[in-house]
Amino acid sequence: MIIEAKNVSRTFRSTKKAEGFKGALGLLLKPEYQSHDAVKNVSFSIEEGSFNGLIGANGAGKTTLLKMLSGLIAPTSGEVRVLGYDPFKRPIDFRKKIALVMGQKAQLWWDLPGVDAFDLLRAIYDIPSPVYKERLNRLAELLDVTKHLNTQIRRLSLGERMKMELIGALIHWPKVIFLDEPTIGLDVLAAHKLREFLKEFNRVEKATIILTSHNMEDIERLCSRVLILKTGEMIYDGKPEGLTKKGECRLRVRLMQKPTADELAGVSGVPAAAIKTPNGGPEADGEAEAEDEAEGHVDRDSVYFTTKVDLIPTVLQKLMAKFTIVNMGIEEQSLESVIQRLYTQA
Amino acid sequence: MKWRIAALVNGFKDATAYRVEFLFEVLGSAFVPAAIQWVLWYAMFKIGGANEIAGMGYSDMIRYTMVSLLFTQVRGGDHDFELQEMIRSGQLSNYILRPVGLVEFVYIRGMAPKLLIAGMALAVGSVAGMFFGISPGRLLGAMVMAFIGNVIHYQIGAALATTAFIWEEAFSFLMVKNMLVSLLSGELLPLSLFPKNMQWIWQSTPFYLYVYGPVQYSLGHWSHAYFFQQLAWSGVWLVIGWVLIRASWGLGMRRYLSLGG
């Protein structure tokens, strides 16, 4: 195993500030502290050459976990090994073999063109000139930024900058790559190109990649394994297909009547927990529904039944016997909707 | 060695990315302390009617001011402020995963423009020295001392910047340090103006090696033997600075939070 984490936890301490002038004065004279468990007792191991997705809602602990794996911060308790090293000791050999890309943080020097920054990185990682040139050309071509190599980083668009950051992170051909939201802010085309590139890099170079992203397309298209964090705890570790249950789908039905979830459960034989009604079924809890709707996954006037595909004719028959169906359809369960539900479940 | 040269070149490119800004950095800030000194000497000697202060006449003071200009700009940059900001904002994360010594890397990138300034100051000083009787050999020795002073200044600043690991914000602390340095380095006033019973204050810090020492040697007020003795002291300060950095960064990094995403 190239990465191993055993019972890893991380707690942060911060000052607590009350509102207003009194709060400011209190902070000055007698600061109060609060603790926050960002990662709680997480264990997992990662195989060499695999592409892994680390996902979770905001504040779930994804970035904290990446920071511990890359050696930026130490765990409060537990043990982390990456490439056989203790990351927090940061030995030179370890630093030469890893890369961390943070989508929200510029790592290159803003006032210089990319090519100057890469040249410095060439010297830092002691890459022979012919190898460096070949890699730079290959990466720039793959990411379609050859014409921007001599432009000041700060003058580039967000997408172009992100691609430059990736070149800066990969120019030394790391064995382990930590990517923290690399497609953040990118347009559809740029995100697609980036994904294709990462897929290719992982396939050809056998680099082990851990990717965090809020974009489920990134996860679906790239990752063979998904780790889901929720408020610091690991709630899922497995294949993405394992989240979308095989043979299950969503039956969307628009009815003339407005029955409750319990009534629908009684008639259809589908458990009330698997029914989402317009007037607020068990699954119709605020945030996920709002996000579903924003993404165009929810028709507010319809009822949704999550059930086995082969049970659908029976469910429909039972419903038609009692209610008038105006419109209907069958939907595949998307990874996104499953994960949204996981995030919002208590 | 390769990465050090590359960092130096890179730092130079970075510093000169904006020509006008660079010229102001080189020329602008040196003249303010010089102007303050000139006003002060004029008030004391021409308006106040003084003939000599601490053994120095008006022309001695003006000579001191002019020569100090050569070394004030070499004195040191604001890399310590850069380091404390990096600790506070989490930008330090960009550097600590690279296989180089962080504190050394930041220094080398930042010293590139200072090397250029030192070269320019040396050239200007050598030409001007022909008219004012300053030996080029002494000027070169003084510049070496000023550059060692630049390293010591960074070492102290880098060690103090680690207070940002504890307090999160160390800007004002570093500002106070810089004000003290201005006073105790001889950048604002010749240190011989300190009262006799307070001379020990500047003598017990390394700051006089930044400007006062180089000026004294350039002007021939220090013998060669005394100069080399002071160079040896600067070596001691370099070792102390190195130990300070090792200890403070070793402790500080344990508290690093890598904030900001």
Coordinates of C-alpha atoms in Angstrom, one line a residue:
Chain A
M1 CA 0.0 0.0 0.0
I2 CA 1.4 3.4 -1.0
I3 CA -0.7 5.4 1.5
E4 CA -1.9 4.2 4.9
A5 CA -3.8 6.1 7.5
K6 CA -4.6 4.5 10.9
N7 CA -7.0 6.1 13.3
V8 CA -6.1 9.6 12.2
S9 CA -7.6 12.5 14.0
R10 CA -7.0 16.2 13.8
T11 CA -8.3 18.9 16.2
F12 CA -8.0 22.6 15.7
R13 CA -8.2 25.2 18.4
S14 CA -9.4 28.7 17.7
T15 CA -10.4 31.8 19.6
K16 CA -14.1 32.4 20.1
K17 CA -15.3 36.0 19.7
A18 CA -18.5 37.3 21.0
E19 CA -20.4 39.9 19.0
G20 CA -19.8 43.7 19.2
F21 CA -17.4 45.9 21.1
K22 CA -17.6 43.8 24.3
G23 CA -16.6 40.8 22.2
A24 CA -13.6 42.6 20.7
L25 CA -12.6 43.7 24.2
G26 CA -13.0 40.2 25.6
L27 CA -10.8 38.8 22.8
L28 CA -8.1 41.3 23.7
L29 CA -8.2 40.9 27.5
K30 CA -9.3 37.3 28.1
P31 CA -9.5 35.2 24.9
E32 CA -11.7 32.1 25.0
Y33 CA -10.8 29.1 22.9
Q34 CA -12.9 26.5 21.2
S35 CA -11.8 23.1 19.8
H36 CA -13.0 21.6 16.6
D37 CA -12.5 18.0 15.5
A38 CA -11.8 18.4 11.7
V39 CA -11.0 14.7 11.2
K40 CA -12.1 11.9 13.5
N41 CA -10.4 8.5 13.7
V42 CA -10.1 7.9 10.0
S43 CA -8.4 4.8 8.7
F44 CA -7.9 3.7 5.1
S45 CA -5.2 2.5 2.7
I46 CA -4.6 3.3 -0.9
E47 CA -3.1 1.1 -3.6
E48 CA -0.3 2.2 -5.8
G49 CA -1.4 3.7 -9.2
S50 CA -5.0 4.1 -8.1
F51 CA -7.2 7.1 -8.7
N52 CA -9.2 8.0 -5.6
G53 CA -11.9 10.5 -4.9
L54 CA -12.2 12.1 -1.5
I55 CA -15.5 13.9 -1.1
G56 CA -17.7 15.5 1.5
A57 CA -19.6 18.6 2.1
N58 CA -17.9 21.9 3.1
G59 CA -16.1 21.5 6.4
A60 CA -16.2 17.7 6.2
G61 CA -12.4 17.5 6.7
K62 CA -11.2 16.7 3.1
T63 CA -8.6 19.4 2.9
T64 CA -7.4 18.7 6.4
L65 CA -6.9 15.1 5.6
L66 CA -5.0 16.0 2.4
K67 CA -2.8 18.4 4.4
M68 CA -1.9 15.5 6.8
L69 CA -1.2 13.1 4.0
S70 CA 1.1 15.6 2.2
G71 CA 2.9 16.5 5.5
L72 CA 1.7 20.2 5.8
I73 CA 0.3 19.5 9.2
A74 CA 0.6 16.7 11.7
P75 CA -2.3 14.6 12.9
T76 CA -3.3 15.2 16.6
S77 CA -3.4 11.4 16.9
G78 CA -3.1 8.3 14.7
E79 CA -0.5 7.4 12.1
V80 CA 0.0 8.3 8.5
R81 CA 2.5 6.7 6.1
V82 CA 2.9 7.8 2.5
L83 CA 5.5 6.0 0.3
G84 CA 6.8 4.5 3.5
Y85 CA 7.6 7.9 5.0
D86 CA 6.0 9.8 7.9
P87 CA 4.8 12.8 5.8
F88 CA 5.1 15.4 8.7
K89 CA 8.9 14.7 9.0
R90 CA 9.1 15.9 5.4
P91 CA 12.3 14.2 4.3
I92 CA 13.8 15.5 1.1
D93 CA 13.2 12.2 -0.8
F94 CA 9.5 12.3 0.2
R95 CA 9.1 15.9 -1.0
K96 CA 10.6 14.9 -4.3
K97 CA 8.0 12.2 -4.9
I98 CA 4.8 14.0 -4.0
A99 CA 2.8 17.0 -5.3
L100 CA -0.1 18.9 -3.8
V101 CA -2.3 21.1 -5.9
M102 CA -4.8 23.4 -4.1
G103 CA -7.3 24.8 -6.5
Q104 CA -7.9 27.8 -4.3
K105 CA -4.3 28.6 -3.7
A106 CA -1.8 30.0 -6.2
Q107 CA 1.5 28.2 -5.9
L108 CA 3.4 29.8 -8.7
W109 CA 4.8 33.3 -8.7
W110 CA 2.2 35.7 -10.0
D111 CA 4.5 38.3 -11.5
L112 CA 6.5 35.8 -13.6
P113 CA 5.6 33.9 -16.6
G114 CA 5.0 30.2 -16.2
V115 CA 8.2 29.2 -18.0
D116 CA 10.3 31.1 -15.5
A117 CA 8.6 29.3 -12.6
F118 CA 9.0 25.9 -14.2
D119 CA 12.7 26.6 -14.9
L120 CA 13.2 27.2 -11.2
L121 CA 11.3 24.0 -10.4
R122 CA 13.6 22.2 -12.8
A123 CA 16.6 23.3 -10.8
I124 CA 14.9 22.5 -7.4
Y125 CA 14.0 19.0 -8.5
D126 CA 17.3 18.6 -10.3
I127 CA 15.6 17.5 -13.6
P128 CA 18.0 17.0 -16.5
S129 CA 17.4 19.7 -19.2
P130 CA 16.3 17.4 -22.0
V131 CA 13.9 15.5 -19.7
Y132 CA 12.5 18.8 -18.5
K133 CA 12.0 20.1 -22.0
E134 CA 10.3 17.0 -23.1
R135 CA 8.0 17.0 -20.0
L136 CA 7.2 20.7 -20.3
N137 CA 6.3 20.3 -24.0
R138 CA 4.2 17.3 -23.3
L139 CA 2.3 18.8 -20.4
A140 CA 1.8 22.1 -22.1
E141 CA 0.4 20.4 -25.2
L142 CA -1.8 18.1 -23.3
L143 CA -3.2 21.0 -21.3
D144 CA -3.3 23.3 -24.4
V145 CA -1.3 26.1 -22.8
T146 CA 1.8 26.2 -25.0
K147 CA 1.1 29.7 -26.2
H148 CA 0.7 31.0 -22.6
L149 CA 4.0 29.8 -21.2
N150 CA 5.6 33.2 -21.6
T151 CA 2.7 35.2 -20.2
Q152 CA 2.8 36.5 -16.6
I153 CA 0.7 34.1 -14.4
R154 CA -1.5 36.9 -13.1
R155 CA -2.5 37.9 -16.6
L156 CA -3.9 34.4 -17.3
S157 CA -7.6 33.3 -17.0
L158 CA -8.5 31.1 -14.0
G159 CA -8.5 28.0 -16.2
E160 CA -5.2 28.7 -17.8
R161 CA -3.7 29.5 -14.3
M162 CA -5.0 26.2 -13.0
K163 CA -3.4 24.4 -15.9
M164 CA -0.1 26.2 -15.1
E165 CA -0.4 25.2 -11.5
L166 CA -0.8 21.6 -12.6
I167 CA 2.3 21.7 -14.8
G168 CA 4.2 23.2 -11.8
A169 CA 3.0 20.4 -9.7
L170 CA 3.7 17.6 -12.1
I171 CA 6.9 18.7 -13.8
H172 CA 8.9 16.5 -11.4
W173 CA 6.8 13.5 -12.2
P174 CA 5.5 12.8 -8.7
K175 CA 4.5 9.3 -7.6
V176 CA 1.7 10.6 -5.4
I177 CA -0.5 13.5 -6.3
F178 CA -2.9 15.2 -4.0
L179 CA -5.4 17.4 -5.9
D180 CA -7.7 19.6 -3.8
E181 CA -10.5 20.8 -6.0
P182 CA -8.5 21.2 -9.2
T183 CA -11.5 22.0 -11.4
I184 CA -12.9 24.7 -9.2
G185 CA -14.0 27.7 -11.3
L186 CA -13.2 26.1 -14.6
D187 CA -15.6 26.1 -17.5
V188 CA -17.0 22.9 -18.9
L189 CA -14.4 22.6 -21.6
A190 CA -11.4 23.4 -19.4
A191 CA -12.7 21.0 -16.7
H192 CA -13.1 18.3 -19.3
K193 CA -9.6 18.8 -20.7
L194 CA -8.2 18.7 -17.2
R195 CA -10.0 15.5 -16.4
E196 CA -8.8 13.8 -19.6
F197 CA -5.3 14.9 -18.8
L198 CA -5.4 13.5 -15.2
K199 CA -6.9 10.3 -16.5
E200 CA -4.1 9.9 -19.0
F201 CA -1.4 10.8 -16.5
N202 CA -2.7 8.3 -14.0
R203 CA -2.9 5.6 -16.7
V204 CA 0.5 6.1 -18.4
E205 CA 2.6 7.2 -15.4
K206 CA 0.9 4.9 -12.8
A207 CA 0.8 7.9 -10.4
T208 CA -1.3 7.5 -7.3
I209 CA -3.9 10.3 -7.2
I210 CA -6.2 11.5 -4.5
L211 CA -8.7 14.0 -5.7
T212 CA -11.1 16.1 -3.7
S213 CA -13.9 17.8 -5.7
H214 CA -17.5 19.0 -5.3
N215 CA -18.0 18.2 -8.9
M216 CA -19.4 14.6 -9.1
E217 CA -18.5 14.4 -12.8
D218 CA -14.8 14.5 -11.7
I219 CA -15.4 11.6 -9.4
E220 CA -17.6 9.6 -11.7
R221 CA -15.2 9.9 -14.7
L222 CA -11.9 9.6 -12.9
C223 CA -12.1 7.6 -9.6
S224 CA -12.1 3.9 -9.2
R225 CA -12.6 4.4 -5.5
V226 CA -14.5 7.0 -3.4
L227 CA -13.9 7.9 0.2
I228 CA -16.7 10.1 1.7
L229 CA -16.1 12.2 4.8
K230 CA -18.9 13.7 6.8
T231 CA -18.1 16.0 9.7
G232 CA -14.7 14.5 9.9
E233 CA -15.8 10.8 9.9
M234 CA -15.4 8.4 7.0
I235 CA -18.9 7.2 6.0
Y236 CA -18.1 5.4 2.8
D237 CA -15.0 3.8 1.3
G238 CA -15.5 1.8 -1.8
K239 CA -16.3 1.9 -5.5
P240 CA -18.5 4.7 -6.9
E241 CA -20.9 2.1 -8.3
G242 CA -21.5 0.8 -4.7
L243 CA -23.2 4.1 -3.9
T244 CA -25.8 3.8 -6.7
K245 CA -27.4 0.5 -5.8
K246 CA -27.6 -1.9 -8.7
G247 CA -31.1 -2.5 -10.1
E248 CA -32.5 0.5 -8.3
C249 CA -34.0 3.5 -10.0
R250 CA -36.3 6.4 -9.3
L251 CA -39.9 6.3 -10.6
R252 CA -41.3 9.8 -11.1
V253 CA -45.1 10.1 -11.1
R254 CA -47.2 13.2 -11.3
L255 CA -50.7 12.6 -9.8
M256 CA -53.9 14.5 -10.0
Q257 CA -54.4 14.0 -6.3
K258 CA -52.1 15.1 -3.4
P259 CA -51.7 12.1 -1.2
T260 CA -49.3 11.9 1.7
A261 CA -46.2 9.7 1.7
D262 CA -47.8 7.3 4.2
E263 CA -50.9 7.0 1.9
L264 CA -48.6 6.3 -1.1
A265 CA -46.7 3.8 0.9
G266 CA -49.9 2.0 1.8
V267 CA -51.1 1.8 -1.7
S268 CA -47.8 1.1 -3.6
G269 CA -46.1 -1.2 -1.1
V270 CA -42.9 1.0 -1.3
P271 CA -41.6 2.0 2.1
A272 CA -42.5 5.6 3.0
A273 CA -38.7 6.3 3.5
A274 CA -38.2 5.7 -0.2
I275 CA -40.9 8.1 -1.3
K276 CA -40.4 11.7 -1.9
T277 CA -43.5 13.8 -2.1
P278 CA -44.0 17.4 -3.2
N279 CA -45.4 18.3 0.2
G280 CA -42.4 17.0 2.0
G281 CA -41.8 13.2 2.2
P282 CA -39.2 11.7 4.3
E283 CA -36.5 12.4 1.7
A284 CA -37.7 15.9 1.0
D285 CA -35.4 17.5 3.4
G286 CA -34.4 21.1 2.6
E287 CA -30.9 21.3 1.4
A288 CA -30.7 18.3 -0.8
E289 CA -34.0 19.0 -2.4
A290 CA -33.0 22.6 -3.1
E291 CA -29.8 21.4 -4.7
D292 CA -31.6 18.7 -6.7
E293 CA -34.0 21.3 -8.0
A294 CA -31.2 23.7 -8.9
E295 CA -29.5 21.0 -10.8
G296 CA -32.8 20.2 -12.6
H297 CA -33.2 16.8 -10.9
V298 CA -36.5 17.5 -9.2
D299 CA -39.9 18.2 -10.6
R300 CA -41.6 19.9 -7.7
D301 CA -45.1 18.6 -8.5
S302 CA -44.0 14.9 -8.8
V303 CA -43.7 12.0 -6.4
Y304 CA -40.5 10.0 -6.5
F305 CA -40.3 6.3 -5.6
T306 CA -36.9 4.7 -5.1
T307 CA -37.4 1.1 -5.9
K308 CA -36.2 -2.0 -7.8
V309 CA -36.6 -1.8 -11.6
D310 CA -38.6 -5.0 -11.8
L311 CA -41.1 -3.8 -9.2
I312 CA -42.1 -0.7 -11.2
P313 CA -45.0 -2.3 -13.2
T314 CA -46.5 -3.6 -10.0
V315 CA -46.1 -0.2 -8.2
L316 CA -47.7 1.6 -11.2
Q317 CA -50.6 -0.8 -11.3
K318 CA -51.3 -0.3 -7.7
L319 CA -51.1 3.5 -8.0
M320 CA -53.4 3.6 -11.1
A321 CA -56.0 1.6 -9.2
K322 CA -56.2 4.4 -6.6
F323 CA -55.0 7.6 -8.3
T324 CA -55.0 9.4 -11.6
I325 CA -51.5 9.5 -13.2
V326 CA -50.9 12.7 -15.3
N327 CA -47.3 12.1 -16.2
M328 CA -44.5 9.6 -15.4
G329 CA -40.9 8.7 -16.0
I330 CA -38.0 6.4 -14.9
E331 CA -34.7 7.9 -13.8
E332 CA -31.3 6.3 -13.1
Q333 CA -30.0 7.1 -9.7
S334 CA -27.2 9.6 -10.2
L335 CA -24.1 9.6 -8.0
E336 CA -24.7 13.2 -7.3
S337 CA -28.2 12.7 -5.9
V338 CA -27.0 9.7 -3.8
I339 CA -24.2 11.7 -2.3
Q340 CA -26.4 14.7 -1.7
R341 CA -28.7 12.4 0.3
L342 CA -25.7 11.0 2.2
Y343 CA -24.5 14.6 3.1
T344 CA -27.9 15.6 4.5
Q345 CA -28.9 12.4 6.3
A346 CA -28.6 12.8 10.1
Chain B
M1 CA 24.1 24.7 -5.6
K2 CA 22.0 24.6 -8.9
W3 CA 18.8 25.5 -7.2
R4 CA 20.4 28.4 -5.3
I5 CA 21.6 30.0 -8.6
A6 CA 18.2 29.4 -10.2
A7 CA 16.5 30.9 -7.2
L8 CA 18.7 33.9 -7.4
V9 CA 18.0 34.4 -11.1
N10 CA 14.3 33.9 -10.5
G11 CA 14.3 36.4 -7.6
F12 CA 16.0 38.9 -9.8
K13 CA 13.4 38.4 -12.5
D14 CA 10.7 38.8 -10.0
A15 CA 12.2 41.9 -8.4
T16 CA 12.6 43.6 -11.8
A17 CA 9.2 42.5 -13.3
Y18 CA 8.1 46.1 -12.8
R19 CA 10.9 48.6 -13.8
V20 CA 9.5 51.8 -12.2
E21 CA 8.8 50.0 -8.9
F22 CA 12.3 48.6 -8.9
L23 CA 13.9 52.0 -9.6
F24 CA 11.9 53.5 -6.7
E25 CA 13.0 50.7 -4.5
V26 CA 16.6 51.2 -5.4
L27 CA 16.7 55.0 -5.3
G28 CA 13.7 56.2 -3.4
S29 CA 13.9 54.9 0.1
A30 CA 17.6 55.7 0.6
F31 CA 17.1 59.4 0.3
V32 CA 14.6 59.8 3.1
P33 CA 17.0 58.9 6.0
A34 CA 19.7 61.0 4.2
A35 CA 17.4 64.0 4.0
I36 CA 16.5 63.7 7.7
Q37 CA 20.1 63.6 8.6
W38 CA 21.0 66.6 6.4
V39 CA 18.2 68.7 8.0
L40 CA 19.4 67.6 11.5
W41 CA 23.1 68.5 10.8
Y42 CA 22.1 71.8 9.2
A43 CA 20.0 72.7 12.2
M44 CA 22.7 71.8 14.7
F45 CA 25.8 73.3 12.9
K46 CA 24.4 76.1 10.7
I47 CA 21.5 77.4 12.7
G48 CA 22.5 76.2 16.2
G49 CA 26.1 77.3 15.7
A50 CA 27.7 74.1 16.9
N51 CA 31.3 73.4 15.8
E52 CA 31.7 69.8 16.8
I53 CA 29.5 67.0 18.2
A54 CA 31.1 63.8 19.5
G55 CA 34.3 64.7 17.7
M56 CA 32.5 65.2 14.3
G57 CA 32.2 68.5 12.4
Y58 CA 29.6 69.5 9.8
S59 CA 31.6 68.1 6.9
D60 CA 32.3 64.9 8.8
M61 CA 28.5 64.5 9.4
I62 CA 27.8 65.1 5.7
R63 CA 30.5 62.6 4.7
Y64 CA 29.0 60.1 7.1
T65 CA 25.5 60.6 5.6
M66 CA 26.7 60.3 2.0
V67 CA 28.7 57.1 2.6
S68 CA 25.9 55.6 4.7
L69 CA 23.6 55.9 1.6
L70 CA 25.8 53.2 -0.1
F71 CA 25.1 50.7 2.7
T72 CA 21.6 51.6 3.8
Q73 CA 20.1 50.0 0.7
V74 CA 22.0 46.8 1.2
R75 CA 20.9 46.6 4.8
G76 CA 18.1 44.2 4.2
G77 CA 14.7 43.7 2.7
D78 CA 11.4 42.8 4.1
H79 CA 11.6 39.0 3.7
D80 CA 10.8 38.6 7.4
F81 CA 7.5 40.4 6.8
E82 CA 6.9 38.1 3.8
L83 CA 7.6 35.1 6.0
Q84 CA 5.2 36.2 8.7
E85 CA 2.5 36.9 6.1
M86 CA 3.1 33.4 4.6
I87 CA 2.7 31.8 8.0
R88 CA -0.5 33.8 8.7
S89 CA -2.1 33.2 5.4
G90 CA -1.0 29.6 4.8
Q91 CA 1.0 30.5 1.7
L92 CA 3.9 28.8 3.5
S93 CA 2.4 25.6 2.2
N94 CA 3.6 26.5 -1.3
Y95 CA 7.2 26.2 -0.2
I96 CA 7.4 23.6 2.6
L97 CA 6.7 20.7 0.3
R98 CA 9.4 21.7 -2.1
P99 CA 12.7 19.8 -1.5
V100 CA 14.7 22.9 -0.5
G101 CA 15.3 24.7 2.8
L102 CA 12.4 27.1 3.1
V103 CA 14.1 30.0 5.0
E104 CA 17.2 29.8 2.7
F105 CA 15.1 29.7 -0.4
V106 CA 13.1 32.8 0.6
Y107 CA 16.3 34.6 1.4
I108 CA 18.1 33.7 -1.8
R109 CA 15.1 34.8 -4.0
G110 CA 14.9 38.1 -2.0
M111 CA 18.6 38.9 -2.0
A112 CA 18.9 39.0 -5.8
P113 CA 18.0 42.7 -6.1
K114 CA 20.2 43.5 -3.1
L115 CA 23.2 42.0 -4.9
L116 CA 22.6 44.3 -7.8
I117 CA 22.2 47.3 -5.5
A118 CA 25.4 46.3 -3.7
G119 CA 27.2 46.2 -7.1
M120 CA 25.8 49.6 -8.1
A121 CA 26.6 51.1 -4.7
L122 CA 30.2 49.8 -5.0
A123 CA 30.6 51.3 -8.5
V124 CA 29.1 54.7 -7.5
G125 CA 31.1 54.7 -4.3
S126 CA 34.4 53.8 -6.1
V127 CA 33.9 56.7 -8.5
A128 CA 32.8 59.2 -5.8
G129 CA 35.6 57.9 -3.6
M130 CA 38.2 59.1 -6.0
F131 CA 37.1 62.7 -5.3
F132 CA 36.6 62.2 -1.5
G133 CA 39.7 60.1 -0.8
I134 CA 37.9 56.8 -0.1
S135 CA 40.0 53.7 -0.9
P136 CA 38.3 51.2 -3.2
G137 CA 39.8 48.4 -1.1
R138 CA 38.2 49.7 2.0
L139 CA 34.9 50.2 0.2
L140 CA 35.0 46.6 -1.0
G141 CA 35.7 45.4 2.5
A142 CA 32.9 47.5 3.9
M143 CA 30.5 46.2 1.3
V144 CA 31.4 42.6 2.3
M145 CA 30.6 43.6 5.9
A146 CA 27.3 45.2 4.9
F147 CA 26.3 42.1 3.0
I148 CA 27.1 39.9 6.0
G149 CA 24.9 42.4 7.9
N150 CA 22.2 41.7 5.3
V151 CA 22.3 38.0 6.1
I152 CA 22.3 38.6 9.9
H153 CA 19.4 41.0 9.5
Y154 CA 17.4 38.3 7.6
Q155 CA 18.3 35.6 10.1
I156 CA 17.0 37.7 13.0
G157 CA 13.9 38.7 11.1
A158 CA 13.2 35.1 10.0
A159 CA 13.5 34.0 13.6
L160 CA 11.2 36.8 14.9
A161 CA 8.7 36.1 12.1
T162 CA 8.1 32.7 13.7
T163 CA 6.1 34.5 16.5
A164 CA 3.4 34.4 13.8
F165 CA 3.0 30.7 14.5
I166 CA 2.0 31.6 18.1
W167 CA 0.3 35.1 17.7
E168 CA -0.8 34.6 14.1
E169 CA 0.1 38.2 13.3
A170 CA 3.6 39.6 13.9
F171 CA 3.6 42.6 11.6
S172 CA 3.8 45.2 14.4
F173 CA 6.4 43.2 16.2
L174 CA 8.6 43.2 13.1
M175 CA 7.9 46.9 12.6
V176 CA 9.3 47.7 16.1
K177 CA 12.3 45.6 15.3
N178 CA 12.9 47.6 12.1
M179 CA 12.6 50.9 13.9
L180 CA 15.2 49.7 16.4
V181 CA 17.4 48.5 13.6
S182 CA 17.2 52.0 11.9
L183 CA 18.3 53.6 15.2
L184 CA 21.0 51.0 16.2
S185 CA 22.5 50.4 12.8
G186 CA 23.7 53.9 12.2
E187 CA 21.3 54.4 9.4
L188 CA 19.7 57.5 11.0
L189 CA 22.5 58.8 13.2
P190 CA 26.2 58.0 13.6
L191 CA 26.3 55.7 16.6
S192 CA 29.1 57.7 18.2
L193 CA 26.4 60.3 19.1
F194 CA 25.1 57.9 21.7
P195 CA 25.9 59.0 25.2
K196 CA 29.1 57.3 26.5
N197 CA 27.2 55.3 29.2
M198 CA 24.7 54.1 26.5
Q199 CA 27.2 53.0 23.9
W200 CA 26.9 49.4 25.2
I201 CA 23.4 49.2 23.8
W202 CA 24.4 49.3 20.1
Q203 CA 27.6 47.5 20.8
S204 CA 25.7 44.5 22.2
T205 CA 23.6 44.0 19.0
P206 CA 24.8 43.1 15.5
F207 CA 23.0 46.0 13.9
Y208 CA 26.0 48.3 13.8
L209 CA 27.5 45.9 11.3
Y210 CA 24.8 46.8 8.7
V211 CA 25.7 50.5 8.2
Y212 CA 27.8 52.1 10.9
G213 CA 30.6 49.6 10.7
P214 CA 30.9 49.7 6.9
V215 CA 30.8 53.5 7.0
Q216 CA 33.5 53.7 9.7
Y217 CA 35.8 51.4 7.7
S218 CA 35.2 53.2 4.4
L219 CA 36.0 56.5 5.9
G220 CA 39.2 55.2 7.5
H221 CA 38.0 55.5 11.1
W222 CA 38.5 51.8 11.7
S223 CA 41.9 50.2 11.3
H224 CA 42.2 47.1 9.2
A225 CA 42.9 45.0 12.3
Y226 CA 39.8 46.4 14.1
F227 CA 37.8 45.7 10.9
F228 CA 38.8 42.1 10.7
Q229 CA 38.1 41.7 14.4
Q230 CA 34.5 43.0 13.7
L231 CA 34.3 40.6 10.7
A232 CA 35.1 37.8 13.1
W233 CA 32.3 39.1 15.3
S234 CA 29.9 39.1 12.4
G235 CA 30.8 35.4 11.9
V236 CA 29.8 34.7 15.5
W237 CA 26.5 36.5 14.9
L238 CA 25.9 34.4 11.8
V239 CA 26.2 31.3 13.8
I240 CA 23.9 32.6 16.5
G241 CA 21.4 33.6 13.8
W242 CA 21.6 30.1 12.3
V243 CA 20.9 28.5 15.7
L244 CA 18.0 30.9 16.3
I245 CA 16.5 30.0 12.9
R246 CA 16.8 26.2 13.5
A247 CA 15.3 26.4 16.9
S248 CA 12.5 28.9 16.2
W249 CA 11.4 27.2 12.9
G250 CA 11.6 23.8 14.4
L251 CA 9.3 24.8 17.1
G252 CA 7.1 27.0 15.0
M253 CA 6.4 24.4 12.2
R254 CA 4.8 22.1 14.8
R255 CA 2.1 24.8 15.2
Y256 CA 1.6 25.6 11.6
L257 CA -2.0 25.3 10.5
S258 CA -1.8 25.9 6.8
L259 CA -5.0 28.0 6.8
G260 CA -6.8 29.4 3.8
G261 CA -8.3 26.5 2.0

